Coordinates of C-alpha atoms and ligand atoms in Angstrom, one line a residue:
Chain A
M19 CA 3.1 46.1 7.9
D20 CA 2.2 46.5 11.6
D21 CA 0.4 43.9 13.4
D22 CA -3.3 44.7 13.8
P23 CA -6.6 42.9 14.4
I24 CA -7.4 42.9 10.7
L25 CA -4.2 41.0 9.9
F26 CA -5.1 38.5 12.6
Q27 CA -8.4 37.9 10.9
Y28 CA -6.8 37.6 7.5
L29 CA -4.3 35.0 8.8
L30 CA -7.2 32.9 10.2
R31 CA -8.8 33.0 6.7
L32 CA -5.5 31.8 5.2
G33 CA -5.1 29.0 7.7
D34 CA -8.6 27.8 8.3
S35 CA -9.3 26.7 4.7
P36 CA -6.3 24.3 4.5
L37 CA -7.0 23.1 8.0
I38 CA -10.6 22.2 7.3
L39 CA -9.7 20.6 4.0
A40 CA -6.9 18.6 5.6
Q41 CA -9.4 17.4 8.2
Q42 CA -11.7 16.2 5.5
L43 CA -8.9 14.4 3.6
G44 CA -7.9 12.7 6.9
A45 CA -11.2 10.9 6.8
W46 CA -10.3 9.2 3.5
V47 CA -7.1 7.6 4.8
G48 CA -7.4 3.8 4.4
K49 CA -10.6 4.1 2.3
G50 CA -9.4 5.4 -1.0
P51 CA -10.3 3.7 -4.3
A52 CA -6.8 2.3 -4.7
L53 CA -3.7 2.1 -2.5
E54 CA -1.7 4.6 -4.6
E55 CA -4.6 7.1 -4.4
D56 CA -4.8 6.6 -0.7
I57 CA -1.2 7.5 -0.3
A58 CA -1.3 10.4 -2.8
L59 CA -4.4 12.0 -1.2
T60 CA -2.8 11.7 2.2
N61 CA 0.2 13.6 0.9
V62 CA -2.1 16.4 -0.1
G63 CA -3.8 16.4 3.3
L64 CA -0.4 16.5 5.0
D65 CA 0.7 19.5 2.9
L66 CA -2.4 21.4 3.8
L67 CA -2.2 20.5 7.4
G68 CA 1.4 21.8 7.5
Q69 CA 0.4 25.0 5.8
A70 CA -2.5 25.5 8.2
R71 CA -0.1 25.1 11.1
L72 CA 2.2 27.8 9.8
W73 CA -0.7 30.3 9.2
L74 CA -2.3 29.7 12.6
T75 CA 1.0 29.9 14.4
C76 CA 1.6 33.2 12.7
A77 CA -1.9 34.4 13.6
G78 CA -1.3 33.5 17.3
E79 CA 2.0 35.5 17.2
V80 CA 0.2 38.5 15.8
E81 CA -2.5 38.1 18.4
A82 CA 0.1 38.1 21.2
R83 CA 1.8 41.2 19.9
L84 CA -1.5 42.9 19.9
G85 CA -1.7 42.3 23.6
G86 CA -4.3 39.5 23.1
A87 CA -4.4 35.9 24.1
G88 CA -1.6 34.9 21.8
R89 CA -3.3 31.5 21.2
S90 CA -1.3 28.5 19.9
E91 CA -2.1 26.7 16.7
D92 CA -3.9 24.1 18.8
E93 CA -5.9 26.6 20.8
L94 CA -7.0 28.2 17.6
A95 CA -7.8 24.9 15.9
F96 CA -9.5 23.1 18.8
T97 CA -11.2 25.7 21.0
R98 CA -12.9 28.1 18.6
D99 CA -16.5 27.6 17.8
G100 CA -17.8 27.4 14.3
G101 CA -18.7 31.1 14.0
E102 CA -15.1 32.0 14.7
F103 CA -13.8 29.9 11.8
R104 CA -12.9 31.8 8.6
N105 CA -12.6 29.0 6.0
L106 CA -14.3 29.1 2.7
L107 CA -17.6 27.3 2.4
L108 CA -16.3 25.2 -0.4
V109 CA -13.8 23.2 1.8
E110 CA -16.4 22.3 4.5
Q111 CA -18.7 20.6 2.0
P112 CA -18.8 16.8 2.7
N113 CA -16.4 14.3 1.2
G114 CA -19.2 12.5 -0.6
S115 CA -18.0 10.2 -3.4
Y116 CA -14.5 10.4 -4.9
A117 CA -15.9 12.6 -7.6
D118 CA -17.2 15.1 -4.9
T119 CA -13.9 15.0 -3.1
M120 CA -11.9 15.6 -6.3
A121 CA -14.2 18.3 -7.6
R122 CA -14.0 20.2 -4.3
Q123 CA -10.2 19.7 -4.4
F124 CA -9.9 21.0 -8.0
L125 CA -12.0 24.1 -7.5
F126 CA -10.2 24.9 -4.3
D127 CA -6.6 24.1 -5.5
T128 CA -7.0 26.3 -8.6
W129 CA -8.0 29.3 -6.4
H130 CA -5.5 28.4 -3.7
L131 CA -2.5 28.5 -6.1
L132 CA -3.5 31.8 -7.6
A133 CA -4.1 33.3 -4.1
L134 CA -0.8 32.1 -2.8
R135 CA 1.1 33.4 -5.8
A136 CA -0.6 36.7 -5.4
L137 CA 0.7 36.8 -1.9
L138 CA 4.4 36.4 -2.9
P139 CA 4.9 40.2 -3.2
S140 CA 3.1 40.8 0.1
R141 CA 4.7 43.6 2.1
D142 CA 4.4 41.4 5.1
A143 CA 7.5 39.2 5.0
R144 CA 6.0 36.4 7.1
V145 CA 3.0 36.2 4.8
A146 CA 5.2 36.1 1.7
A147 CA 7.4 33.4 3.1
I148 CA 4.6 31.0 4.1
A149 CA 2.9 31.7 0.7
D150 CA 6.1 30.8 -1.1
K151 CA 6.5 27.5 0.7
A152 CA 2.8 26.6 0.3
A153 CA 2.6 27.6 -3.4
R154 CA 5.3 25.1 -4.3
E155 CA 3.2 22.3 -2.7
V156 CA -0.1 23.5 -4.1
A157 CA 1.3 23.6 -7.7
Y158 CA 1.4 19.8 -7.5
H159 CA -2.1 19.6 -5.9
V160 CA -3.6 21.6 -8.8
E161 CA -2.1 19.2 -11.4
R162 CA -3.3 16.1 -9.5
S163 CA -6.9 17.2 -8.9
G164 CA -7.2 18.6 -12.4
D165 CA -6.0 15.2 -13.7
W166 CA -8.7 13.5 -11.8
V167 CA -11.4 15.8 -13.0
V168 CA -10.3 14.9 -16.6
R169 CA -10.1 11.2 -15.9
L170 CA -13.5 11.0 -14.2
G171 CA -15.2 13.4 -16.6
D172 CA -13.8 11.7 -19.7
G173 CA -14.0 8.2 -18.2
T174 CA -17.1 6.1 -18.2
P175 CA -20.7 7.3 -18.4
E176 CA -21.1 6.8 -14.7
S177 CA -18.0 8.7 -13.7
H178 CA -18.9 11.5 -16.1
A179 CA -22.3 11.9 -14.6
R180 CA -20.9 11.8 -11.1
M181 CA -18.2 14.4 -11.8
Q182 CA -20.7 16.7 -13.6
A183 CA -23.1 16.4 -10.6
A184 CA -20.2 17.2 -8.2
I185 CA -19.1 20.3 -10.1
D186 CA -22.7 21.5 -10.4
G187 CA -23.3 21.0 -6.7
L188 CA -20.2 22.8 -5.5
W189 CA -20.3 25.6 -8.0
M190 CA -22.3 27.9 -5.8
Y191 CA -19.6 27.8 -3.2
T192 CA -16.9 29.3 -5.4
G193 CA -18.3 32.9 -5.6
E194 CA -17.1 34.1 -2.2
M195 CA -13.5 33.2 -3.2
F196 CA -13.4 36.3 -5.4
V197 CA -15.3 38.8 -3.3
P198 CA -13.2 40.9 -0.8
D199 CA -14.8 42.4 2.2
A200 CA -13.6 45.3 4.4
V201 CA -10.9 43.1 6.0
E202 CA -9.4 42.2 2.7
L203 CA -9.8 45.6 1.1
A204 CA -7.9 47.3 3.9
L205 CA -5.1 44.8 3.6
I206 CA -5.1 44.9 -0.2
D207 CA -4.6 48.7 0.0
A208 CA -1.8 48.1 2.4
G209 CA -0.1 45.8 0.0
V210 CA -0.4 42.8 2.3
A211 CA -3.3 40.7 1.1
A212 CA -4.0 39.1 -2.3
D213 CA -6.5 41.0 -4.4
V214 CA -8.9 38.2 -5.0
R215 CA -10.9 40.2 -7.5
A216 CA -8.1 39.8 -9.9
L217 CA -8.1 36.0 -9.5
E218 CA -11.5 35.3 -11.0
A219 CA -10.5 35.6 -14.6
P220 CA -7.5 33.3 -14.5
W221 CA -9.4 30.8 -12.3
R222 CA -12.2 30.7 -14.8
R223 CA -9.7 30.2 -17.7
H224 CA -8.1 27.2 -16.0
V225 CA -11.4 25.7 -14.8
D226 CA -13.0 26.1 -18.2
A227 CA -10.0 24.5 -19.9
V228 CA -10.0 21.5 -17.6
L229 CA -13.7 21.0 -17.7
A230 CA -13.6 21.2 -21.5
E231 CA -10.8 18.5 -21.6
A232 CA -13.0 16.5 -19.2
T233 CA -16.0 16.8 -21.6
L234 CA -17.8 18.5 -18.7
S235 CA -19.9 21.6 -19.0
V236 CA -19.6 24.8 -16.9
P237 CA -22.6 25.0 -14.6
Q238 CA -25.3 27.4 -15.8
N239 CA -26.7 28.4 -12.4
G240 CA -24.6 31.5 -11.5
W241 CA -26.1 31.9 -8.0
M242 CA -23.4 32.1 -5.4
Q243 CA -23.7 31.4 -1.7
G244 CA -22.0 33.5 0.9
G245 CA -22.5 36.9 -0.8
G246 CA -23.1 40.2 0.9
G247 CA -20.4 39.6 3.5
R248 CA -22.2 36.6 4.9
G249 CA -20.0 33.7 3.9
G250 CA -17.3 31.4 5.4
K251 CA -14.7 34.2 5.5
Q252 CA -17.0 36.1 7.8
G253 CA -17.8 33.1 9.9
V254 CA -21.3 32.3 8.5
H255 CA -21.1 28.6 7.6
T256 CA -23.1 25.7 6.3
E257 CA -24.4 23.0 8.7
H258 CA -21.5 20.8 7.8
L259 CA -18.8 22.7 9.7
G260 CA -20.3 22.1 13.2
H261 CA -20.2 18.3 12.8
L262 CA -16.7 18.4 11.4
L263 CA -15.5 20.5 14.4
A264 CA -17.4 18.3 16.9
E265 CA -15.3 15.4 15.8
M266 CA -12.0 17.3 15.3
Q267 CA -12.2 19.1 18.7
F268 CA -13.6 16.3 20.8
L269 CA -10.5 15.5 22.9
Q270 CA -9.5 19.1 23.6
R271 CA -13.1 19.7 24.7
A272 CA -13.4 16.6 26.8
Y273 CA -10.1 17.1 28.6
P274 CA -9.6 20.9 28.6
D275 CA -6.6 20.8 31.1
A276 CA -4.6 18.1 29.3
Q277 CA -1.4 18.3 27.3
W278 CA -1.1 15.8 24.6
Chain B
M19 CA 2.8 -12.1 13.9
Y20 CA 1.9 -10.0 10.8
A21 CA 2.0 -13.5 9.3
Q22 CA 1.0 -15.7 12.2
M23 CA 0.1 -19.1 11.0
V24 CA 1.5 -19.7 7.5
E25 CA 0.9 -23.1 6.0
T26 CA 3.8 -24.6 4.2
G27 CA 1.9 -27.4 2.4
V28 CA 4.3 -30.0 3.6
D29 CA 3.8 -32.4 6.5
A30 CA 7.4 -32.9 7.6
V31 CA 10.6 -31.1 6.8
R32 CA 11.9 -32.2 3.5
T33 CA 15.2 -34.1 3.8
A34 CA 17.9 -34.5 1.2
A35 CA 16.5 -38.0 0.4
D36 CA 13.1 -36.4 -0.5
M37 CA 14.7 -34.0 -2.9
G38 CA 15.6 -34.0 -6.6
G39 CA 18.7 -32.3 -7.9
D40 CA 17.2 -28.9 -8.3
E41 CA 15.8 -28.9 -4.9
R42 CA 19.1 -30.1 -3.3
A43 CA 20.9 -27.2 -5.1
F44 CA 18.3 -24.8 -3.9
Q45 CA 18.5 -25.9 -0.3
A46 CA 22.3 -25.8 -0.5
R47 CA 22.1 -22.1 -1.6
I48 CA 19.8 -21.4 1.3
D49 CA 22.1 -23.2 3.7
A50 CA 25.0 -21.1 2.4
D51 CA 23.0 -17.9 3.0
I52 CA 22.8 -17.1 -0.7
R53 CA 19.6 -15.2 -1.5
I54 CA 16.9 -16.7 -3.8
E55 CA 15.8 -14.3 -6.5
P56 CA 12.5 -14.4 -8.4
K57 CA 14.0 -15.9 -11.5
D58 CA 15.8 -18.7 -9.7
W59 CA 14.4 -22.2 -9.5
M60 CA 12.5 -22.8 -6.4
P61 CA 10.2 -25.6 -5.1
E62 CA 6.6 -25.0 -5.6
A63 CA 5.9 -25.3 -1.8
Y64 CA 8.5 -22.6 -1.1
R65 CA 6.9 -20.3 -3.7
K66 CA 3.4 -20.9 -2.4
T67 CA 4.4 -20.5 1.3
L68 CA 6.1 -17.2 0.5
I69 CA 3.1 -15.9 -1.3
R70 CA 0.9 -16.8 1.7
Q71 CA 3.4 -15.2 4.1
M72 CA 4.0 -12.0 2.2
S73 CA 0.4 -11.5 1.2
Q74 CA -0.7 -12.0 4.8
H75 CA 2.0 -9.5 5.8
A76 CA 0.8 -7.0 3.1
H77 CA -2.9 -7.4 4.1
S78 CA -1.9 -6.8 7.7
E79 CA -0.3 -3.4 6.7
I80 CA -3.5 -2.5 4.8
V81 CA -6.0 -3.6 7.4
G82 CA -3.7 -2.1 10.0
M83 CA -4.4 1.3 8.6
L84 CA -8.0 1.1 9.9
P85 CA -7.7 1.0 13.7
E86 CA -5.3 3.9 13.7
G87 CA -7.1 5.7 10.9
N88 CA -10.1 5.7 13.2
W89 CA -8.4 8.5 15.3
I90 CA -6.9 10.7 12.5
T91 CA -10.0 13.0 12.5
R92 CA -9.9 13.1 16.4
A93 CA -6.2 13.5 17.0
P94 CA -5.7 15.9 20.0
T95 CA -3.2 18.3 18.4
L96 CA -2.3 19.3 14.9
K97 CA 1.2 17.9 15.3
R98 CA -0.1 14.5 16.5
K99 CA -2.6 14.5 13.6
A100 CA 0.2 15.1 11.1
I101 CA 2.3 12.4 12.7
L102 CA -0.6 9.9 12.7
M103 CA -1.5 10.7 9.1
A104 CA 2.0 10.1 8.0
K105 CA 2.3 6.9 10.0
V106 CA -0.9 5.4 8.5
Q107 CA 0.3 6.5 5.1
D108 CA 3.6 4.7 5.8
E109 CA 1.6 1.5 6.5
G110 CA -0.1 1.8 3.1
G111 CA 3.4 2.2 1.6
H112 CA 4.5 -1.0 3.4
G113 CA 1.5 -2.8 1.9
L114 CA 2.5 -1.6 -1.5
Y115 CA 6.2 -2.8 -1.3
L116 CA 5.0 -6.2 0.0
Y117 CA 2.4 -6.7 -2.7
S118 CA 5.1 -5.7 -5.2
A119 CA 7.5 -8.2 -3.7
A120 CA 4.9 -10.9 -3.7
E121 CA 4.1 -10.2 -7.3
T122 CA 7.6 -11.2 -8.3
L123 CA 6.4 -14.7 -7.4
G124 CA 3.8 -14.7 -10.1
V125 CA 0.6 -13.6 -8.2
S126 CA -1.2 -10.4 -9.0
R127 CA -2.1 -7.8 -6.5
D128 CA -5.8 -8.0 -7.6
A129 CA -5.8 -11.7 -6.9
M130 CA -4.3 -11.2 -3.4
T131 CA -6.8 -8.4 -2.8
A132 CA -9.7 -10.7 -3.8
D133 CA -8.5 -13.3 -1.3
L134 CA -8.4 -10.7 1.4
L135 CA -11.9 -9.4 0.6
S136 CA -13.4 -12.8 0.4
G137 CA -12.0 -13.7 3.8
K138 CA -9.8 -16.5 2.4
A139 CA -6.6 -14.7 3.2
K140 CA -5.7 -13.9 6.7
Y141 CA -4.1 -10.8 8.3
S142 CA -2.7 -10.3 11.8
S143 CA -5.2 -10.9 14.6
I144 CA -4.1 -7.7 16.4
F145 CA -6.0 -5.5 13.9
N146 CA -9.3 -7.0 15.0
Y147 CA -9.2 -5.2 18.3
P148 CA -10.9 -1.7 18.6
T149 CA -9.2 1.6 19.2
L150 CA -11.5 3.1 21.8
T151 CA -9.4 6.0 23.1
W152 CA -6.5 8.2 22.0
A153 CA -4.2 6.1 24.2
D154 CA -4.8 3.2 21.9
I155 CA -2.9 5.1 19.2
G156 CA 0.0 5.3 21.6
A157 CA -0.3 1.7 22.6
I158 CA -0.4 0.5 19.0
G159 CA 2.7 2.4 18.0
W160 CA 4.6 1.3 21.1
L161 CA 3.4 -2.4 21.3
V162 CA 2.2 -3.4 17.9
D163 CA 4.9 -1.7 15.9
G164 CA 7.3 -2.8 18.6
A165 CA 6.2 -6.5 18.1
A166 CA 6.3 -6.0 14.3
I167 CA 10.0 -4.8 14.5
M168 CA 10.9 -7.8 16.7
N169 CA 9.6 -10.1 14.0
Q170 CA 10.8 -8.2 11.0
I171 CA 14.4 -7.5 11.9
P172 CA 15.3 -11.1 11.5
L173 CA 13.3 -11.2 8.2
C174 CA 15.8 -8.7 6.8
R175 CA 18.1 -11.7 6.5
C176 CA 15.4 -14.1 5.1
S177 CA 16.2 -16.2 2.0
F178 CA 14.0 -14.5 -0.5
G179 CA 15.7 -11.4 -1.9
P180 CA 12.7 -9.1 -2.6
Y181 CA 11.1 -9.9 0.8
A182 CA 14.4 -9.3 2.7
R183 CA 14.9 -6.0 0.9
A184 CA 11.4 -4.8 1.6
M185 CA 11.9 -5.7 5.2
V186 CA 15.0 -3.5 5.4
R187 CA 13.1 -0.5 4.2
I188 CA 10.0 -1.2 6.3
C189 CA 12.0 -1.7 9.5
K190 CA 13.4 1.7 9.4
E191 CA 10.0 3.3 9.3
E192 CA 8.6 0.9 12.0
S193 CA 11.1 2.0 14.5
F194 CA 10.0 5.6 14.0
H195 CA 6.4 4.5 14.5
Q196 CA 7.4 2.8 17.7
R197 CA 9.1 5.9 19.1
Q198 CA 6.2 8.1 18.2
G199 CA 3.8 5.7 19.9
Y200 CA 5.9 5.6 23.0
D201 CA 6.0 9.4 23.0
I202 CA 2.2 9.5 23.0
M203 CA 2.3 7.0 26.0
L204 CA 4.9 9.2 27.8
S205 CA 2.8 12.3 27.5
L206 CA -0.2 10.5 28.8
A207 CA 1.7 8.8 31.6
R208 CA 3.0 12.2 32.7
G209 CA -0.3 14.0 32.1
T210 CA -3.4 14.4 34.2
P211 CA -4.8 11.5 36.3
G212 CA -7.4 11.0 33.6
Q213 CA -4.7 10.7 30.9
K214 CA -2.7 8.3 33.0
A215 CA -5.8 6.1 33.5
M216 CA -6.3 6.2 29.8
A217 CA -2.7 4.9 29.2
Q218 CA -3.2 2.1 31.7
D219 CA -6.5 1.1 30.2
A220 CA -4.9 0.9 26.8
L221 CA -2.1 -1.2 28.1
D222 CA -4.6 -3.5 29.8
R223 CA -6.4 -4.1 26.5
W224 CA -3.4 -4.3 24.1
W225 CA -0.8 -6.3 26.1
W226 CA -2.2 -9.8 25.7
P227 CA -3.2 -9.3 22.0
S228 CA 0.3 -8.0 21.3
L229 CA 1.8 -11.2 22.7
M230 CA -0.5 -13.2 20.5
M231 CA 0.9 -11.5 17.5
F232 CA 3.8 -13.9 17.5
G233 CA 1.5 -16.8 16.9
P234 CA 1.0 -20.1 18.6
S235 CA 3.6 -21.5 20.9
D236 CA 6.4 -23.5 19.3
A237 CA 4.9 -26.8 20.4
E238 CA 1.8 -26.1 18.3
S239 CA 3.5 -24.5 15.3
V240 CA 3.2 -27.4 12.9
H241 CA 4.6 -25.5 9.9
S242 CA 7.5 -23.7 11.5
A243 CA 10.2 -26.3 11.0
Q244 CA 10.0 -26.2 7.2
S245 CA 9.8 -22.4 7.1
A246 CA 12.9 -22.4 9.3
A247 CA 14.8 -24.8 6.9
W248 CA 13.8 -22.4 4.1
K249 CA 15.0 -19.4 6.2
I250 CA 11.8 -17.6 5.8
K251 CA 11.3 -17.9 9.5
L252 CA 14.5 -17.2 11.4
L253 CA 13.4 -17.3 15.0
S254 CA 10.7 -19.3 16.6
N255 CA 7.4 -17.8 17.8
D256 CA 8.3 -18.3 21.5
E257 CA 11.8 -16.9 21.1
L258 CA 10.5 -13.7 19.5
R259 CA 7.8 -13.4 22.1
Q260 CA 10.3 -13.7 24.9
R261 CA 12.5 -11.1 23.3
Y262 CA 9.5 -8.8 23.0
V263 CA 8.5 -9.2 26.6
D264 CA 12.0 -8.7 27.8
Q265 CA 12.3 -5.5 25.8
T266 CA 8.9 -4.1 26.6
V267 CA 8.5 -4.7 30.4
P268 CA 11.2 -2.1 31.3
Q269 CA 9.5 0.4 29.0
A270 CA 6.2 0.0 30.8
D271 CA 8.1 0.5 34.1
H272 CA 9.6 3.7 32.8
L273 CA 6.0 4.9 31.9
G274 CA 4.9 4.0 35.4
I275 CA 2.1 1.8 34.2
T276 CA 1.6 -1.9 35.0
M277 CA 1.4 -4.9 32.8
P278 CA -1.9 -6.7 33.3
D279 CA -0.2 -10.0 34.2
P280 CA 0.2 -11.0 37.9
D281 CA 2.6 -13.8 36.9
L282 CA 5.0 -11.4 35.2
A283 CA 8.4 -11.6 37.1
W284 CA 12.1 -11.4 36.4
N285 CA 13.7 -14.8 36.4
A286 CA 17.3 -14.4 37.3
D287 CA 18.1 -18.0 36.5
R288 CA 16.8 -17.8 33.0
G289 CA 17.8 -14.1 32.5
H290 CA 14.3 -13.5 31.1
Y291 CA 10.9 -12.4 32.3
D292 CA 8.5 -15.1 33.1
F293 CA 5.0 -14.3 32.1
G294 CA 1.5 -15.8 32.5
A295 CA -0.4 -18.1 30.3
I296 CA -1.8 -16.7 27.0
D297 CA -5.5 -17.2 26.4
W298 CA -5.1 -19.2 23.2
A299 CA -8.9 -19.7 23.0
E300 CA -9.2 -16.0 22.4
F301 CA -6.5 -16.0 19.8
H302 CA -8.1 -18.8 17.8
A303 CA -11.5 -17.2 18.1
V304 CA -10.1 -14.0 16.6
V305 CA -8.3 -15.9 13.9
R306 CA -11.5 -17.7 13.0
G307 CA -13.3 -14.4 12.5
N308 CA -14.8 -13.8 16.0
G309 CA -12.7 -10.9 17.3
P310 CA -14.4 -7.7 18.3
C311 CA -13.7 -6.0 14.9
N312 CA -13.2 -8.7 12.3
R313 CA -16.5 -8.0 10.6
D314 CA -16.0 -4.2 10.7
R315 CA -12.5 -4.4 9.4
L316 CA -13.4 -6.6 6.4
A317 CA -16.6 -4.7 5.7
T318 CA -14.6 -1.4 5.6
R319 CA -12.1 -2.9 3.2
V320 CA -14.8 -4.4 1.0
K321 CA -16.7 -1.1 1.0
A322 CA -13.6 0.9 0.0
W323 CA -12.9 -1.5 -2.8
E324 CA -16.5 -1.6 -4.1
D325 CA -16.9 2.2 -3.7
G326 CA -13.7 2.6 -5.7
G327 CA -14.8 0.3 -8.5
W328 CA -16.3 3.0 -10.7
V329 CA -13.2 5.2 -10.1
R330 CA -10.8 2.5 -11.2
D331 CA -13.0 1.7 -14.2
A332 CA -13.1 5.3 -15.2
A333 CA -9.3 5.7 -14.9
M334 CA -8.8 2.6 -17.1
A335 CA -11.3 3.8 -19.7
H336 CA -9.7 7.2 -19.8
A337 CA -6.2 5.7 -20.2
D338 CA -7.4 3.5 -23.0
R339 CA -9.1 6.4 -24.8
R340 CA -6.0 8.6 -24.4
A341 CA -3.8 5.8 -25.7
A342 CA -6.1 5.3 -28.7
R343 CA -6.1 9.0 -29.5
A344 CA -2.3 9.1 -29.3
A345 CA -2.1 6.1 -31.6
A346 CA -4.5 7.8 -34.1
A347 CA -2.5 11.0 -34.0
A348 CA 0.7 9.0 -34.7
A349 CA -0.8 7.1 -37.6
Ligands
FE2_411 FE1 4.1 -1.3 8.7
FE2_412 FE1 4.2 0.8 11.5

């Protein structure tokens, strides 16, 4: 696969979702419901941050070979504005309670693992190699977040209600994960990108099974945000992303000439 | 330091004449540098003092996650963010080892946590100062972890086995933290004028509180002698503080930033740096709860604990239900 602007866009999509989710998990450090949880959740955040760095570095290299700016991981993370971010809407939703955080994690992890595995046969060797490393880590994330959905769903009446509300609230952000746009379709044809259309059925099977074990119901409202090519992957975000970036990018913005 | 003013519950150092046979045998083992293990006989005052010291130390690790955690979401590069997250996570791990080691003395982690949250148990005064800029993250790694290592290396040889072993493991990680903090300071000191000013400002604010980490001067440390006899305090507060100053001043020189102490000077006769008078009124105010962040730190811990209550209850309820189902299936 040759480097092209479409590949650059696709790599941002792969990197931005773990980056934004890692940023969110970073805000939990020191504030988890138990010490062991604090440590385990930070591990997940560190994995995602590491993956984001690999994808963004790769994107910057592709950009350089295209004759573009060849931005570093930090330039990409800290100097793009919200509309240039390509993460899924799901991961930018607020941390909320532990139920909200774990529901978000579970819905994302389940998709993430399927997407990474679908990238293993990618004709772009760099993409396949990063996906391989990331998939090993994410296999553990899926187990952990699914476990929490079950514990909280099948826990106390309070935790059950909280987890059901969390799943219900986040459900409408899961649709865009399975809808490819022109960028993805071109790369799917070229054998580089994961065909996300094929991920919906296995995603639903796993999610349905975990929700059933958790005594939770699958949300009835099937309306999905971000349809029609106007979602996170295209840079059309919810209000939450701007605040997250304002915090994350503060130092690079305030001291634009500094090295850290 | 991480355990700054630990009461021993005894007014004067116990002498052989004060001791019964068990206690004489116990002290003889300590004098012979034989480790005390949880199942061994020990005087009640030794057990209680160790619980106080180790739980204070554990609480310091946990509360210590907060000032640095304050900058995780604002770390200036992805690499620095990853290093900081891992560092704060390490501190949580240190808290865990130390709580586990203290539990071998017959106190539960929940009971120790309750004492922290009620304000009954102390933690190091240093964590009641605010992290106002990114340079504070460098200063904490360099100075606070540096002071922690100074205190904890001798504790690797302390008389209580589980504490000594926890210290060995923890010290390895603390020395990484110190290098990482110094590396942040180095990049600031070699950076733009604004960054260098940020580094100097952080040193100005953290230097004196870091000296206070070692606790009151030896003349005022009423409980130190018994702790020394028990070998759970191997060097005095002033000795440790002097070592720390001697180690740290050249590091500041290398950074090209200045210690906020006009009396600081090399004393060739002593072979040590002389330094100015510590403001003990400030130290005691912070220990009594009047530091800039005491209220915020405790409130954050209390909120985390209370917000997590329904999560912990749910996990327990689920585990019970699962166990009941497994038992029913086996029957
Ligand atoms: Fe530590
Ligand atoms: Fe440390």
